[in-house]
GROMACS .gro file of N, CA and C in nm:
model
  363
    1MET      N    1   0.086  -0.117   0.000
    1MET     CA    2   0.000   0.000   0.000
    1MET      C    3   0.090   0.123   0.000
    2SER      N    4   0.057   0.218  -0.082
    2SER     CA    5   0.132   0.343  -0.082
    2SER      C    6   0.039   0.456  -0.042
    3VAL      N    7   0.095   0.557   0.016
    3VAL     CA    8   0.017   0.673   0.059
    3VAL      C    9   0.076   0.795  -0.007
    4SER      N   10  -0.010   0.879  -0.062
    4SER     CA   11   0.035   1.000  -0.128
    4SER      C   12   0.094   1.096  -0.027
    5SER      N   13   0.208   1.153  -0.061
    5SER     CA   14   0.267   1.254   0.025
    5SER      C   15   0.232   1.393  -0.026
    6GLU      N   16   0.162   1.400  -0.139
    6GLU     CA   17   0.124   1.528  -0.197
    6GLU      C   18  -0.011   1.571  -0.142
    7GLY      N   19  -0.030   1.700  -0.133
    7GLY     CA   20  -0.162   1.754  -0.102
    7GLY      C   21  -0.203   1.738   0.042
    8ALA      N   22  -0.325   1.778   0.067
    8ALA     CA   23  -0.378   1.784   0.202
    8ALA      C   24  -0.451   1.657   0.242
    9LEU      N   25  -0.492   1.574   0.146
    9LEU     CA   26  -0.570   1.456   0.178
    9LEU      C   27  -0.484   1.331   0.183
   10PRO      N   28  -0.504   1.247   0.284
   10PRO     CA   29  -0.439   1.115   0.281
   10PRO      C   30  -0.506   1.028   0.175
   11VAL      N   31  -0.426   0.972   0.087
   11VAL     CA   32  -0.477   0.886  -0.018
   11VAL      C   33  -0.393   0.759  -0.019
   12ALA      N   34  -0.458   0.644  -0.004
   12ALA     CA   35  -0.389   0.516  -0.008
   12ALA      C   36  -0.425   0.446  -0.139
   13VAL      N   37  -0.324   0.389  -0.204
   13VAL     CA   38  -0.345   0.318  -0.330
   13VAL      C   39  -0.287   0.179  -0.315
   14ARG      N   40  -0.364   0.078  -0.355
   14ARG     CA   41  -0.310  -0.059  -0.352
   14ARG      C   42  -0.366  -0.136  -0.470
   15ALA      N   43  -0.291  -0.235  -0.513
   15ALA     CA   44  -0.335  -0.320  -0.623
   15ALA      C   45  -0.437  -0.420  -0.570
   16VAL      N   46  -0.543  -0.438  -0.646
   16VAL     CA   47  -0.643  -0.540  -0.617
   16VAL      C   48  -0.659  -0.622  -0.744
   17GLY      N   49  -0.718  -0.739  -0.734
   17GLY     CA   50  -0.734  -0.825  -0.849
   17GLY      C   51  -0.788  -0.751  -0.971
   18GLY      N   52  -0.704  -0.732  -1.070
   18GLY     CA   53  -0.748  -0.671  -1.195
   18GLY      C   54  -0.757  -0.520  -1.194
   19GLY      N   55  -0.694  -0.452  -1.100
   19GLY     CA   56  -0.701  -0.306  -1.099
   19GLY      C   57  -0.636  -0.246  -0.977
   20GLN      N   58  -0.677  -0.124  -0.945
   20GLN     CA   59  -0.627  -0.054  -0.827
   20GLN      C   60  -0.742  -0.009  -0.739
   21GLU      N   61  -0.711  -0.001  -0.610
   21GLU     CA   62  -0.807   0.052  -0.514
   21GLU      C   63  -0.748   0.182  -0.458
   22VAL      N   64  -0.828   0.288  -0.461
   22VAL     CA   65  -0.787   0.419  -0.414
   22VAL      C   66  -0.877   0.456  -0.297
   23ALA      N   67  -0.818   0.473  -0.179
   23ALA     CA   68  -0.895   0.513  -0.060
   23ALA      C   69  -0.861   0.657  -0.027
   24ILE      N   70  -0.961   0.744  -0.033
   24ILE     CA   71  -0.942   0.886  -0.005
   24ILE      C   72  -1.006   0.917   0.129
   25THR      N   73  -0.934   0.989   0.213
   25THR     CA   74  -0.984   1.028   0.344
   25THR      C   75  -0.979   1.180   0.354
   26GLY      N   76  -1.087   1.241   0.400
   26GLY     CA   77  -1.091   1.385   0.419
   26GLY      C   78  -1.191   1.452   0.327
   27ARG      N   79  -1.183   1.581   0.322
   27ARG     CA   80  -1.278   1.662   0.245
   27ARG      C   81  -1.227   1.685   0.103
   28ILE      N   82  -1.310   1.650   0.006
   28ILE     CA   83  -1.277   1.673  -0.135
   28ILE      C   84  -1.350   1.799  -0.178
   29ASP      N   85  -1.273   1.907  -0.193
   29ASP     CA   86  -1.333   2.036  -0.228
   29ASP      C   87  -1.234   2.115  -0.312
   30VAL      N   88  -1.264   2.240  -0.333
   30VAL     CA   89  -1.183   2.326  -0.421
   30VAL      C   90  -1.036   2.329  -0.378
   31HIS      N   91  -1.008   2.310  -0.251
   31HIS     CA   92  -0.870   2.316  -0.202
   31HIS      C   93  -0.793   2.187  -0.227
   32SER      N   94  -0.860   2.073  -0.226
   32SER     CA   95  -0.791   1.945  -0.238
   32SER      C   96  -0.803   1.882  -0.376
   33VAL      N   97  -0.897   1.928  -0.458
   33VAL     CA   98  -0.922   1.867  -0.589
   33VAL      C   99  -0.799   1.864  -0.680
   34PRO      N  100  -0.717   1.970  -0.686
   34PRO     CA  101  -0.601   1.962  -0.777
   34PRO      C  102  -0.510   1.843  -0.746
   35ASP      N  103  -0.486   1.815  -0.619
   35ASP     CA  104  -0.401   1.701  -0.582
   35ASP      C  105  -0.469   1.569  -0.611
   36VAL      N  106  -0.599   1.561  -0.582
   36VAL     CA  107  -0.675   1.439  -0.609
   36VAL      C  108  -0.676   1.413  -0.760
   37ARG      N  109  -0.696   1.517  -0.838
   37ARG     CA  110  -0.699   1.506  -0.984
   37ARG      C  111  -0.567   1.449  -1.037
   38LEU      N  112  -0.454   1.507  -0.993
   38LEU     CA  113  -0.324   1.459  -1.039
   38LEU      C  114  -0.303   1.312  -1.005
   39LEU      N  115  -0.339   1.273  -0.884
   39LEU     CA  116  -0.323   1.134  -0.842
   39LEU      C  117  -0.410   1.041  -0.925
   40LEU      N  118  -0.537   1.078  -0.945
   40LEU     CA  119  -0.626   0.993  -1.023
   40LEU      C  120  -0.580   0.982  -1.168
   41HIS      N  121  -0.532   1.092  -1.226
   41HIS     CA  122  -0.481   1.087  -1.363
   41HIS      C  123  -0.364   0.989  -1.372
   42GLU      N  124  -0.274   0.995  -1.277
   42GLU     CA  125  -0.158   0.904  -1.277
   42GLU      C  126  -0.202   0.759  -1.265
   43ILE      N  127  -0.295   0.732  -1.174
   43ILE     CA  128  -0.343   0.595  -1.155
   43ILE      C  129  -0.411   0.543  -1.281
   44ILE      N  130  -0.496   0.623  -1.340
   44ILE     CA  131  -0.570   0.580  -1.459
   44ILE      C  132  -0.477   0.564  -1.578
   45ASP      N  133  -0.382   0.654  -1.594
   45ASP     CA  134  -0.294   0.651  -1.711
   45ASP      C  135  -0.189   0.540  -1.704
   46THR      N  136  -0.145   0.503  -1.584
   46THR     CA  137  -0.036   0.406  -1.573
   46THR      C  138  -0.081   0.266  -1.533
   47GLY      N  139  -0.205   0.251  -1.489
   47GLY     CA  140  -0.252   0.120  -1.444
   47GLY      C  141  -0.335   0.049  -1.548
   48ASN      N  142  -0.398  -0.060  -1.505
   48ASN     CA  143  -0.492  -0.131  -1.591
   48ASN      C  144  -0.600  -0.193  -1.504
   49GLY      N  145  -0.710  -0.228  -1.566
   49GLY     CA  146  -0.823  -0.284  -1.493
   49GLY      C  147  -0.909  -0.175  -1.430
   50ASP      N  148  -1.000  -0.219  -1.346
   50ASP     CA  149  -1.093  -0.127  -1.282
   50ASP      C  150  -1.023  -0.043  -1.175
   51VAL      N  151  -1.075   0.078  -1.153
   51VAL     CA  152  -1.030   0.165  -1.044
   51VAL      C  153  -1.142   0.167  -0.942
   52HIS      N  154  -1.113   0.118  -0.822
   52HIS     CA  155  -1.211   0.115  -0.712
   52HIS      C  156  -1.180   0.232  -0.620
   53MET      N  157  -1.273   0.325  -0.607
   53MET     CA  158  -1.254   0.440  -0.519
   53MET      C  159  -1.331   0.420  -0.390
   54ARG      N  160  -1.258   0.413  -0.279
   54ARG     CA  161  -1.320   0.402  -0.147
   54ARG      C  162  -1.338   0.542  -0.092
   55LEU      N  163  -1.463   0.580  -0.073
   55LEU     CA  164  -1.494   0.715  -0.026
   55LEU      C  165  -1.561   0.714   0.111
   56ALA      N  166  -1.552   0.603   0.184
   56ALA     CA  167  -1.616   0.595   0.316
   56ALA      C  168  -1.558   0.696   0.412
   57GLY      N  169  -1.430   0.730   0.396
   57GLY     CA  170  -1.367   0.827   0.485
   57GLY      C  171  -1.357   0.965   0.425
   58ALA      N  172  -1.425   0.985   0.312
   58ALA     CA  173  -1.417   1.113   0.242
   58ALA      C  174  -1.551   1.186   0.248
   59GLU      N  175  -1.543   1.317   0.236
   59GLU     CA  176  -1.663   1.400   0.229
   59GLU      C  177  -1.651   1.487   0.105
   60ILE      N  178  -1.751   1.481   0.019
   60ILE     CA  179  -1.753   1.567  -0.098
   60ILE      C  180  -1.805   1.702  -0.052
   61GLY      N  181  -1.718   1.803  -0.057
   61GLY     CA  182  -1.750   1.931   0.002
   61GLY      C  183  -1.820   2.029  -0.088
   62ASP      N  184  -1.799   2.018  -0.218
   62ASP     CA  185  -1.860   2.113  -0.310
   62ASP      C  186  -1.864   2.054  -0.452
   63ALA      N  187  -1.905   2.136  -0.547
   63ALA     CA  188  -1.921   2.088  -0.685
   63ALA      C  189  -1.789   2.045  -0.747
   64THR      N  190  -1.678   2.100  -0.704
   64THR     CA  191  -1.551   2.057  -0.760
   64THR      C  192  -1.518   1.913  -0.719
   65GLY      N  193  -1.566   1.873  -0.601
   65GLY     CA  194  -1.550   1.734  -0.559
   65GLY      C  195  -1.624   1.639  -0.650
   66LEU      N  196  -1.747   1.677  -0.686
   66LEU     CA  197  -1.823   1.596  -0.781
   66LEU      C  198  -1.757   1.599  -0.918
   67GLY      N  199  -1.707   1.716  -0.956
   67GLY     CA  200  -1.645   1.732  -1.087
   67GLY      C  201  -1.523   1.643  -1.105
   68VAL      N  202  -1.443   1.626  -1.002
   68VAL     CA  203  -1.325   1.542  -1.015
   68VAL      C  204  -1.364   1.395  -1.032
   69LEU      N  205  -1.476   1.354  -0.975
   69LEU     CA  206  -1.525   1.217  -0.996
   69LEU      C  207  -1.570   1.198  -1.140
   70VAL      N  208  -1.641   1.296  -1.194
   70VAL     CA  209  -1.686   1.289  -1.334
   70VAL      C  210  -1.566   1.287  -1.427
   71GLU      N  211  -1.469   1.372  -1.400
   71GLU     CA  212  -1.349   1.378  -1.483
   71GLU      C  213  -1.274   1.245  -1.480
   72ALA      N  214  -1.261   1.186  -1.362
   72ALA     CA  215  -1.192   1.057  -1.349
   72ALA      C  216  -1.269   0.948  -1.423
   73TYR      N  217  -1.402   0.950  -1.412
   73TYR     CA  218  -1.484   0.853  -1.484
   73TYR      C  219  -1.460   0.864  -1.635
   74ASN      N  220  -1.463   0.986  -1.689
   74ASN     CA  221  -1.443   1.006  -1.833
   74ASN      C  222  -1.304   0.965  -1.877
   75ARG      N  223  -1.204   0.997  -1.796
   75ARG     CA  224  -1.067   0.961  -1.830
   75ARG      C  225  -1.050   0.809  -1.829
   76ALA      N  226  -1.108   0.743  -1.729
   76ALA     CA  227  -1.100   0.597  -1.721
   76ALA      C  228  -1.168   0.533  -1.842
   77ARG      N  229  -1.284   0.584  -1.877
   77ARG     CA  230  -1.357   0.530  -1.992
   77ARG      C  231  -1.276   0.544  -2.120
   78ARG      N  232  -1.214   0.661  -2.140
   78ARG     CA  233  -1.131   0.681  -2.260
   78ARG      C  234  -1.011   0.586  -2.262
   79ALA      N  235  -0.963   0.548  -2.143
   79ALA     CA  236  -0.850   0.455  -2.133
   79ALA      C  237  -0.894   0.309  -2.137
   80GLY      N  238  -1.024   0.286  -2.156
   80GLY     CA  239  -1.074   0.149  -2.161
   80GLY      C  240  -1.088   0.085  -2.024
   81ARG      N  241  -1.102   0.167  -1.922
   81ARG     CA  242  -1.114   0.117  -1.785
   81ARG      C  243  -1.248   0.160  -1.727
   82ARG      N  244  -1.283   0.102  -1.613
   82ARG     CA  245  -1.405   0.142  -1.542
   82ARG      C  246  -1.368   0.200  -1.408
   83LEU      N  247  -1.449   0.295  -1.363
   83LEU     CA  248  -1.433   0.356  -1.232
   83LEU      C  249  -1.552   0.312  -1.148
   84ALA      N  250  -1.524   0.254  -1.031
   84ALA     CA  251  -1.630   0.211  -0.940
   84ALA      C  252  -1.612   0.282  -0.806
   85VAL      N  253  -1.717   0.344  -0.757
   85VAL     CA  254  -1.714   0.407  -0.625
   85VAL      C  255  -1.766   0.303  -0.526
   86VAL      N  256  -1.682   0.269  -0.429
   86VAL     CA  257  -1.719   0.168  -0.330
   86VAL      C  258  -1.707   0.226  -0.190
   87ASP      N  259  -1.782   0.169  -0.100
   87ASP     CA  260  -1.778   0.206   0.042
   87ASP      C  261  -1.795   0.356   0.066
   88MET      N  262  -1.892   0.414   0.001
   88MET     CA  263  -1.919   0.557   0.022
   88MET      C  264  -2.007   0.576   0.144
   89THR      N  265  -2.005   0.696   0.198
   89THR     CA  266  -2.094   0.728   0.308
   89THR      C  267  -2.236   0.741   0.255
   90GLU      N  268  -2.331   0.737   0.345
   90GLU     CA  269  -2.471   0.754   0.306
   90GLU      C  270  -2.492   0.891   0.242
   91ARG      N  271  -2.427   0.992   0.297
   91ARG     CA  272  -2.438   1.128   0.243
   91ARG      C  273  -2.384   1.134   0.100
   92THR      N  274  -2.269   1.070   0.076
   92THR     CA  275  -2.212   1.069  -0.059
   92THR      C  276  -2.305   0.997  -0.155
   93GLY      N  277  -2.364   0.886  -0.113
   93GLY     CA  278  -2.459   0.815  -0.198
   93GLY      C  279  -2.578   0.900  -0.234
   94ARG      N  280  -2.632   0.973  -0.135
   94ARG     CA  281  -2.745   1.063  -0.163
   94ARG      C  282  -2.706   1.173  -0.259
   95LEU      N  283  -2.586   1.228  -0.240
   95LEU     CA  284  -2.537   1.335  -0.326
   95LEU      C  285  -2.520   1.286  -0.471
   96LEU      N  286  -2.467   1.166  -0.488
   96LEU     CA  287  -2.450   1.111  -0.623
   96LEU      C  288  -2.585   1.083  -0.688
   97ARG      N  289  -2.681   1.038  -0.609
   97ARG     CA  290  -2.815   1.015  -0.665
   97ARG      C  291  -2.885   1.146  -0.698
   98ALA      N  292  -2.873   1.245  -0.610
   98ALA     CA  293  -2.938   1.374  -0.633
   98ALA      C  294  -2.882   1.446  -0.755
   99SER      N  295  -2.753   1.430  -0.778
   99SER     CA  296  -2.689   1.493  -0.894
   99SER      C  297  -2.697   1.404  -1.019
  100ARG      N  298  -2.758   1.288  -1.002
  100ARG     CA  299  -2.775   1.188  -1.109
  100ARG      C  300  -2.644   1.131  -1.160
  101LEU      N  301  -2.540   1.146  -1.083
  101LEU     CA  302  -2.412   1.085  -1.121
  101LEU      C  303  -2.415   0.934  -1.101
  102ASP      N  304  -2.511   0.885  -1.024
  102ASP     CA  305  -2.525   0.741  -1.008
  102ASP      C  306  -2.559   0.673  -1.140
  103ARG      N  307  -2.605   0.749  -1.237
  103ARG     CA  308  -2.637   0.694  -1.369
  103ARG      C  309  -2.512   0.673  -1.454
  104ALA      N  310  -2.404   0.741  -1.421
  104ALA     CA  311  -2.280   0.730  -1.498
  104ALA      C  312  -2.176   0.645  -1.425
  105LEU      N  313  -2.160   0.669  -1.296
  105LEU     CA  314  -2.059   0.598  -1.218
  105LEU      C  315  -2.109   0.459  -1.181
  106VAL      N  316  -2.017   0.365  -1.168
  106VAL     CA  317  -2.050   0.234  -1.114
  106VAL      C  318  -2.044   0.247  -0.963
  107LEU      N  319  -2.155   0.223  -0.896
  107LEU     CA  320  -2.161   0.233  -0.750
  107LEU      C  321  -2.171   0.094  -0.692
  108ARG      N  322  -2.092   0.067  -0.591
  108ARG     CA  323  -2.096  -0.063  -0.525
  108ARG      C  324  -2.103  -0.042  -0.375
  109ASP      N  325  -2.177  -0.130  -0.310
  109ASP     CA  326  -2.191  -0.119  -0.164
  109ASP      C  327  -2.069  -0.172  -0.091
  110GLY      N  328  -1.995  -0.261  -0.151
  110GLY     CA  329  -1.877  -0.319  -0.089
  110GLY      C  330  -1.785  -0.374  -0.196
  111GLU      N  331  -1.670  -0.423  -0.154
  111GLU     CA  332  -1.567  -0.467  -0.248
  111GLU      C  333  -1.617  -0.577  -0.341
  112ASP      N  334  -1.693  -0.673  -0.290
  112ASP     CA  335  -1.738  -0.785  -0.372
  112ASP      C  336  -1.883  -0.773  -0.414
  113ALA      N  337  -1.944  -0.658  -0.393
  113ALA     CA  338  -2.086  -0.641  -0.424
  113ALA      C  339  -2.109  -0.629  -0.574
  114VAL      N  340  -2.228  -0.668  -0.615
  114VAL     CA  341  -2.268  -0.652  -0.753
  114VAL      C  342  -2.296  -0.503  -0.776
  115PRO      N  343  -2.261  -0.450  -0.894
  115PRO     CA  344  -2.285  -0.308  -0.918
  115PRO      C  345  -2.431  -0.271  -0.896
  116VAL      N  346  -2.455  -0.160  -0.830
  116VAL     CA  347  -2.590  -0.111  -0.808
  116VAL      C  348  -2.642  -0.046  -0.936
  117VAL      N  349  -2.554   0.024  -1.007
  117VAL     CA  350  -2.591   0.094  -1.129
  117VAL      C  351  -2.487   0.062  -1.235
  118ALA      N  352  -2.529   0.026  -1.353
  118ALA     CA  353  -2.436  -0.006  -1.460
  118ALA      C  354  -2.381   0.121  -1.521
  119VAL      N  355  -2.263   0.110  -1.580
  119VAL     CA  356  -2.202   0.223  -1.648
  119VAL      C  357  -2.284   0.254  -1.773
  120THR      N  358  -2.311   0.382  -1.795
  120THR     CA  359  -2.382   0.424  -1.915
  120THR      C  360  -2.291   0.510  -2.000
  121ALA      N  361  -2.321   0.517  -2.127
  121ALA     CA  362  -2.235   0.595  -2.218
  121ALA      C  363  -2.275   0.740  -2.221
   0.00000   0.00000   0.00000
């Protein structure tokens, strides 16, 4: 497991069967998004397989937090990969549903759970 030394948010990245798991802890907002964006770009561009984002310890603070998820989803799709949000808080799940991002992102309740929502084009 590696932990990012950049930025304000602790981010742990580890290899999982067929992809990477990214665990973000803290508030994802206008102040932390640039660092999160750089890390996600690196993971998507240099890895392979699905990207599992663990957001149980994260709080999406504003629209830029949602925007970085959409950007990562689009980048992963262009790279032939899928982005799955796993272990999110109840608040994050409500926010993704309210913004209708649940229609684009693959949402999973746990690591081995069946996708709640399929990826759409």
